[in-house]
Amino acid sequence: MKTQMKAYQLQDASGVDGMKLVDLPMPEAGPGQVLVRIKAVSLNYRDLLTVRGGYGSRQKFPLIPLSDGAGVVETIGPGVTGLKVGDRVVSSFFESWHGGEAEESKLRSALGGALDGVLCEYRVFPEHAVVKAPAHLSDAAAATLPCAALTAWSAVVKCGQVKPGDVVLTQGTGGVSLFALQFAKLAGARVIATSSSDAKIEKLKLLGADETINYKTTPEWGKLARSLSGRGVDIVVEVGGVGTLNESIRATRIGGMIGFIGVLAGQAQSEPRISLMVMQQQRLQGVTVGSIDDLKAMIAAIALHKLEPVVDRVFPFAETKDAFAYMATGAHVGKIAITIP
């Protein structure tokens, strides 16, 4: 019986160099818990911010980073009834957000932030906090679902309530944006997708984007998107933040929704067009992942439609720091995963 496990642990906010591979005591499942052998994990932009100290004094150290993992139930504790040894499962982002509306107490249970994450060989979870993985997905693909996929699902399906004939605008080729494109197409919507690269635009077309815009060559892409959609788009999946918000407002129809998710574009170059948003009765909706109930609903849809996440590259556990460096380049299309032997 193993008495120790390997884990990557952030010792401080000095960046990737502050992340060390350490030996930790082997965890054990207690009442109502399961011990999961982690087989794959995936990176989110949030993880890059975490290792760079982007969360300031709120960040706990030492910390096992990453929220998104997939693995196999190794042992079960007393009282566990819904899972058995050998079940393939994925982690949930917020361990305490079972369902219902978000509350402060629920949002304090984020893996890889407030709580230790999944960049380790084994982790104990409450039974309710893991969900069975879609059978058709590899471990690396399943590991992309807890944060990026669920954030896109919450923006497009739960909050946006997209329906056939709607027009959804996505930004770039990161994990959230590509999942949003896929979910929008499953729902029968038209998708306008933006990117800074013509090569990446070709990949967006292969995934089903109906219209594409290179925002480098068309800086006022909001006006073009509005024109392409006829009356303005119904939903914008806003991952750029305040740096792209003005163009999103410009692109959105009267009464439409901007799902505000990320901060990838940096600071705004001009004052936000809040008055235009007000006059057009647009809704600015903050989106922070989702609940465990939402995760179950999304996984059911993924399993039904045999949806395949876009995984750009898979790194071995020993090359974890290289995976972070690759994410920092922004060259990826879709998700970056790490497999754990």
PDB file of N, CA, C and O in Angstrom, residues 110-152:
ATOM      1  N   ALA A 110     -13.652  26.710  -4.161  1.00  0.00           N
ATOM      2  CA  ALA A 110     -13.048  26.471  -5.472  1.00  0.00           C
ATOM      3  C   ALA A 110     -11.748  25.687  -5.352  1.00  0.00           C
ATOM      4  O   ALA A 110     -10.857  26.050  -4.572  1.00  0.00           O
ATOM      5  N   LEU A 111     -11.626  24.639  -6.150  1.00  0.00           N
ATOM      6  CA  LEU A 111     -10.397  23.853  -6.182  1.00  0.00           C
ATOM      7  C   LEU A 111      -9.280  24.661  -6.842  1.00  0.00           C
ATOM      8  O   LEU A 111      -9.520  25.455  -7.750  1.00  0.00           O
ATOM      9  N   GLY A 112      -8.064  24.442  -6.373  1.00  0.00           N
ATOM     10  CA  GLY A 112      -6.930  25.133  -6.961  1.00  0.00           C
ATOM     11  C   GLY A 112      -6.881  26.604  -6.618  1.00  0.00           C
ATOM     12  O   GLY A 112      -6.193  27.384  -7.279  1.00  0.00           O
ATOM     13  N   GLY A 113      -7.619  27.004  -5.573  1.00  0.00           N
ATOM     14  CA  GLY A 113      -7.655  28.402  -5.148  1.00  0.00           C
ATOM     15  C   GLY A 113      -7.825  28.454  -3.645  1.00  0.00           C
ATOM     16  O   GLY A 113      -6.864  28.512  -2.887  1.00  0.00           O
ATOM     17  N   ALA A 114      -9.107  28.386  -3.213  1.00  0.00           N
ATOM     18  CA  ALA A 114      -9.386  28.323  -1.781  1.00  0.00           C
ATOM     19  C   ALA A 114      -9.016  26.953  -1.220  1.00  0.00           C
ATOM     20  O   ALA A 114      -8.607  26.828  -0.061  1.00  0.00           O
ATOM     21  N   LEU A 115      -9.177  25.912  -2.051  1.00  0.00           N
ATOM     22  CA  LEU A 115      -8.859  24.536  -1.649  1.00  0.00           C
ATOM     23  C   LEU A 115      -7.761  23.981  -2.537  1.00  0.00           C
ATOM     24  O   LEU A 115      -7.587  24.429  -3.678  1.00  0.00           O
ATOM     25  N   ASP A 116      -7.027  22.994  -2.027  1.00  0.00           N
ATOM     26  CA  ASP A 116      -6.038  22.316  -2.863  1.00  0.00           C
ATOM     27  C   ASP A 116      -6.714  21.727  -4.094  1.00  0.00           C
ATOM     28  O   ASP A 116      -7.850  21.237  -4.039  1.00  0.00           O
ATOM     29  N   GLY A 117      -5.987  21.765  -5.212  1.00  0.00           N
ATOM     30  CA  GLY A 117      -6.531  21.295  -6.470  1.00  0.00           C
ATOM     31  C   GLY A 117      -6.157  19.872  -6.809  1.00  0.00           C
ATOM     32  O   GLY A 117      -6.001  19.023  -5.923  1.00  0.00           O
ATOM     33  N   VAL A 118      -5.964  19.618  -8.102  1.00  0.00           N
ATOM     34  CA  VAL A 118      -5.875  18.246  -8.595  1.00  0.00           C
ATOM     35  C   VAL A 118      -4.558  17.915  -9.302  1.00  0.00           C
ATOM     36  O   VAL A 118      -4.445  16.865  -9.930  1.00  0.00           O
ATOM     37  N   LEU A 119      -3.548  18.766  -9.187  1.00  0.00           N
ATOM     38  CA  LEU A 119      -2.268  18.489  -9.834  1.00  0.00           C
ATOM     39  C   LEU A 119      -1.443  17.560  -8.941  1.00  0.00           C
ATOM     40  O   LEU A 119      -0.392  17.894  -8.418  1.00  0.00           O
ATOM     41  N   CYS A 120      -1.990  16.358  -8.785  1.00  0.00           N
ATOM     42  CA  CYS A 120      -1.423  15.373  -7.852  1.00  0.00           C
ATOM     43  C   CYS A 120      -1.869  13.982  -8.291  1.00  0.00           C
ATOM     44  O   CYS A 120      -2.764  13.836  -9.116  1.00  0.00           O
ATOM     45  N   GLU A 121      -1.242  12.976  -7.719  1.00  0.00           N
ATOM     46  CA  GLU A 121      -1.558  11.600  -8.120  1.00  0.00           C
ATOM     47  C   GLU A 121      -2.892  11.115  -7.551  1.00  0.00           C
ATOM     48  O   GLU A 121      -3.584  10.311  -8.191  1.00  0.00           O
ATOM     49  N   TYR A 122      -3.231  11.557  -6.352  1.00  0.00           N
ATOM     50  CA  TYR A 122      -4.470  11.123  -5.704  1.00  0.00           C
ATOM     51  C   TYR A 122      -5.116  12.318  -5.015  1.00  0.00           C
ATOM     52  O   TYR A 122      -4.429  13.225  -4.546  1.00  0.00           O
ATOM     53  N   ARG A 123      -6.458  12.287  -4.929  1.00  0.00           N
ATOM     54  CA  ARG A 123      -7.147  13.322  -4.155  1.00  0.00           C
ATOM     55  C   ARG A 123      -8.432  12.745  -3.582  1.00  0.00           C
ATOM     56  O   ARG A 123      -9.123  11.957  -4.241  1.00  0.00           O
ATOM     57  N   VAL A 124      -8.744  13.149  -2.368  1.00  0.00           N
ATOM     58  CA  VAL A 124     -10.004  12.754  -1.736  1.00  0.00           C
ATOM     59  C   VAL A 124     -11.059  13.817  -2.046  1.00  0.00           C
ATOM     60  O   VAL A 124     -10.799  15.017  -1.944  1.00  0.00           O
ATOM     61  N   PHE A 125     -12.257  13.375  -2.424  1.00  0.00           N
ATOM     62  CA  PHE A 125     -13.388  14.256  -2.702  1.00  0.00           C
ATOM     63  C   PHE A 125     -14.604  13.818  -1.889  1.00  0.00           C
ATOM     64  O   PHE A 125     -14.785  12.609  -1.664  1.00  0.00           O
ATOM     65  N   PRO A 126     -15.470  14.746  -1.493  1.00  0.00           N
ATOM     66  CA  PRO A 126     -16.788  14.331  -1.030  1.00  0.00           C
ATOM     67  C   PRO A 126     -17.506  13.606  -2.177  1.00  0.00           C
ATOM     68  O   PRO A 126     -17.315  13.968  -3.349  1.00  0.00           O
ATOM     69  N   GLU A 127     -18.284  12.604  -1.859  1.00  0.00           N
ATOM     70  CA  GLU A 127     -18.960  11.832  -2.912  1.00  0.00           C
ATOM     71  C   GLU A 127     -19.746  12.726  -3.861  1.00  0.00           C
ATOM     72  O   GLU A 127     -19.731  12.535  -5.083  1.00  0.00           O
ATOM     73  N   HIS A 128     -20.410  13.752  -3.304  1.00  0.00           N
ATOM     74  CA  HIS A 128     -21.267  14.592  -4.143  1.00  0.00           C
ATOM     75  C   HIS A 128     -20.485  15.472  -5.105  1.00  0.00           C
ATOM     76  O   HIS A 128     -21.040  16.013  -6.057  1.00  0.00           O
ATOM     77  N   ALA A 129     -19.162  15.639  -4.871  1.00  0.00           N
ATOM     78  CA  ALA A 129     -18.377  16.628  -5.611  1.00  0.00           C
ATOM     79  C   ALA A 129     -17.692  16.074  -6.850  1.00  0.00           C
ATOM     80  O   ALA A 129     -16.938  16.785  -7.511  1.00  0.00           O
ATOM     81  N   VAL A 130     -17.929  14.807  -7.171  1.00  0.00           N
ATOM     82  CA  VAL A 130     -17.431  14.257  -8.437  1.00  0.00           C
ATOM     83  C   VAL A 130     -18.611  13.730  -9.236  1.00  0.00           C
ATOM     84  O   VAL A 130     -19.631  13.320  -8.682  1.00  0.00           O
ATOM     85  N   VAL A 131     -18.470  13.765 -10.551  1.00  0.00           N
ATOM     86  CA  VAL A 131     -19.531  13.353 -11.472  1.00  0.00           C
ATOM     87  C   VAL A 131     -18.945  12.336 -12.437  1.00  0.00           C
ATOM     88  O   VAL A 131     -17.795  12.480 -12.883  1.00  0.00           O
ATOM     89  N   LYS A 132     -19.706  11.302 -12.746  1.00  0.00           N
ATOM     90  CA  LYS A 132     -19.215  10.275 -13.669  1.00  0.00           C
ATOM     91  C   LYS A 132     -18.895  10.900 -15.029  1.00  0.00           C
ATOM     92  O   LYS A 132     -19.658  11.694 -15.562  1.00  0.00           O
ATOM     93  N   ALA A 133     -17.749  10.504 -15.583  1.00  0.00           N
ATOM     94  CA  ALA A 133     -17.273  11.056 -16.850  1.00  0.00           C
ATOM     95  C   ALA A 133     -18.024  10.432 -18.022  1.00  0.00           C
ATOM     96  O   ALA A 133     -18.434   9.266 -17.951  1.00  0.00           O
ATOM     97  N   PRO A 134     -18.200  11.174 -19.119  1.00  0.00           N
ATOM     98  CA  PRO A 134     -18.789  10.575 -20.325  1.00  0.00           C
ATOM     99  C   PRO A 134     -17.940   9.395 -20.799  1.00  0.00           C
ATOM    100  O   PRO A 134     -16.714   9.506 -20.888  1.00  0.00           O
ATOM    101  N   ALA A 135     -18.573   8.291 -21.100  1.00  0.00           N
ATOM    102  CA  ALA A 135     -17.842   7.059 -21.429  1.00  0.00           C
ATOM    103  C   ALA A 135     -17.008   7.197 -22.694  1.00  0.00           C
ATOM    104  O   ALA A 135     -15.979   6.527 -22.843  1.00  0.00           O
ATOM    105  N   HIS A 136     -17.437   8.063 -23.628  1.00  0.00           N
ATOM    106  CA  HIS A 136     -16.745   8.147 -24.916  1.00  0.00           C
ATOM    107  C   HIS A 136     -15.483   8.998 -24.875  1.00  0.00           C
ATOM    108  O   HIS A 136     -14.720   9.018 -25.836  1.00  0.00           O
ATOM    109  N   LEU A 137     -15.243   9.699 -23.771  1.00  0.00           N
ATOM    110  CA  LEU A 137     -14.115  10.619 -23.714  1.00  0.00           C
ATOM    111  C   LEU A 137     -12.877   9.985 -23.085  1.00  0.00           C
ATOM    112  O   LEU A 137     -12.971   9.202 -22.146  1.00  0.00           O
ATOM    113  N   SER A 138     -11.723  10.373 -23.607  1.00  0.00           N
ATOM    114  CA  SER A 138     -10.455   9.987 -22.981  1.00  0.00           C
ATOM    115  C   SER A 138     -10.322  10.718 -21.657  1.00  0.00           C
ATOM    116  O   SER A 138     -11.060  11.669 -21.364  1.00  0.00           O
ATOM    117  N   ASP A 139      -9.351  10.298 -20.846  1.00  0.00           N
ATOM    118  CA  ASP A 139      -9.122  10.983 -19.571  1.00  0.00           C
ATOM    119  C   ASP A 139      -8.755  12.450 -19.798  1.00  0.00           C
ATOM    120  O   ASP A 139      -9.249  13.339 -19.095  1.00  0.00           O
ATOM    121  N   ALA A 140      -7.903  12.715 -20.783  1.00  0.00           N
ATOM    122  CA  ALA A 140      -7.480  14.093 -21.058  1.00  0.00           C
ATOM    123  C   ALA A 140      -8.658  14.945 -21.489  1.00  0.00           C
ATOM    124  O   ALA A 140      -8.802  16.099 -21.058  1.00  0.00           O
ATOM    125  N   ALA A 141      -9.532  14.400 -22.331  1.00  0.00           N
ATOM    126  CA  ALA A 141     -10.700  15.151 -22.787  1.00  0.00           C
ATOM    127  C   ALA A 141     -11.681  15.383 -21.640  1.00  0.00           C
ATOM    128  O   ALA A 141     -12.236  16.485 -21.483  1.00  0.00           O
ATOM    129  N   ALA A 142     -11.903  14.360 -20.816  1.00  0.00           N
ATOM    130  CA  ALA A 142     -12.830  14.495 -19.688  1.00  0.00           C
ATOM    131  C   ALA A 142     -12.332  15.543 -18.698  1.00  0.00           C
ATOM    132  O   ALA A 142     -13.132  16.248 -18.066  1.00  0.00           O
ATOM    133  N   ALA A 143     -11.009  15.674 -18.573  1.00  0.00           N
ATOM    134  CA  ALA A 143     -10.436  16.627 -17.626  1.00  0.00           C
ATOM    135  C   ALA A 143     -10.640  18.084 -18.038  1.00  0.00           C
ATOM    136  O   ALA A 143     -10.355  18.986 -17.254  1.00  0.00           O
ATOM    137  N   THR A 144     -11.144  18.326 -19.235  1.00  0.00           N
ATOM    138  CA  THR A 144     -11.382  19.704 -19.683  1.00  0.00           C
ATOM    139  C   THR A 144     -12.758  20.228 -19.285  1.00  0.00           C
ATOM    140  O   THR A 144     -13.055  21.404 -19.518  1.00  0.00           O
ATOM    141  N   LEU A 145     -13.597  19.401 -18.675  1.00  0.00           N
ATOM    142  CA  LEU A 145     -15.006  19.761 -18.497  1.00  0.00           C
ATOM    143  C   LEU A 145     -15.334  20.617 -17.271  1.00  0.00           C
ATOM    144  O   LEU A 145     -16.229  21.475 -17.357  1.00  0.00           O
ATOM    145  N   PRO A 146     -14.691  20.458 -16.109  1.00  0.00           N
ATOM    146  CA  PRO A 146     -15.208  21.117 -14.896  1.00  0.00           C
ATOM    147  C   PRO A 146     -15.247  22.634 -14.922  1.00  0.00           C
ATOM    148  O   PRO A 146     -16.172  23.229 -14.365  1.00  0.00           O
ATOM    149  N   CYS A 147     -14.289  23.308 -15.553  1.00  0.00           N
ATOM    150  CA  CYS A 147     -14.272  24.778 -15.531  1.00  0.00           C
ATOM    151  C   CYS A 147     -14.621  25.376 -16.885  1.00  0.00           C
ATOM    152  O   CYS A 147     -15.636  26.056 -17.028  1.00  0.00           O
ATOM    153  N   ALA A 148     -13.792  25.142 -17.901  1.00  0.00           N
ATOM    154  CA  ALA A 148     -13.990  25.795 -19.194  1.00  0.00           C
ATOM    155  C   ALA A 148     -15.322  25.400 -19.828  1.00  0.00           C
ATOM    156  O   ALA A 148     -16.099  26.256 -20.268  1.00  0.00           O
ATOM    157  N   ALA A 149     -15.585  24.101 -19.882  1.00  0.00           N
ATOM    158  CA  ALA A 149     -16.825  23.650 -20.509  1.00  0.00           C
ATOM    159  C   ALA A 149     -18.043  24.148 -19.734  1.00  0.00           C
ATOM    160  O   ALA A 149     -19.015  24.644 -20.323  1.00  0.00           O
ATOM    161  N   LEU A 150     -17.997  24.034 -18.404  1.00  0.00           N
ATOM    162  CA  LEU A 150     -19.165  24.428 -17.618  1.00  0.00           C
ATOM    163  C   LEU A 150     -19.386  25.937 -17.660  1.00  0.00           C
ATOM    164  O   LEU A 150     -20.530  26.405 -17.632  1.00  0.00           O
ATOM    165  N   THR A 151     -18.317  26.716 -17.742  1.00  0.00           N
ATOM    166  CA  THR A 151     -18.464  28.164 -17.880  1.00  0.00           C
ATOM    167  C   THR A 151     -19.170  28.495 -19.188  1.00  0.00           C
ATOM    168  O   THR A 151     -20.089  29.328 -19.220  1.00  0.00           O
ATOM    169  N   ALA A 152     -18.761  27.845 -20.266  1.00  0.00           N
ATOM    170  CA  ALA A 152     -19.408  28.066 -21.558  1.00  0.00           C
ATOM    171  C   ALA A 152     -20.870  27.622 -21.527  1.00  0.00           C
ATOM    172  O   ALA A 152     -21.761  28.306 -22.051  1.00  0.00           O
TER     173      ALA A 152
END
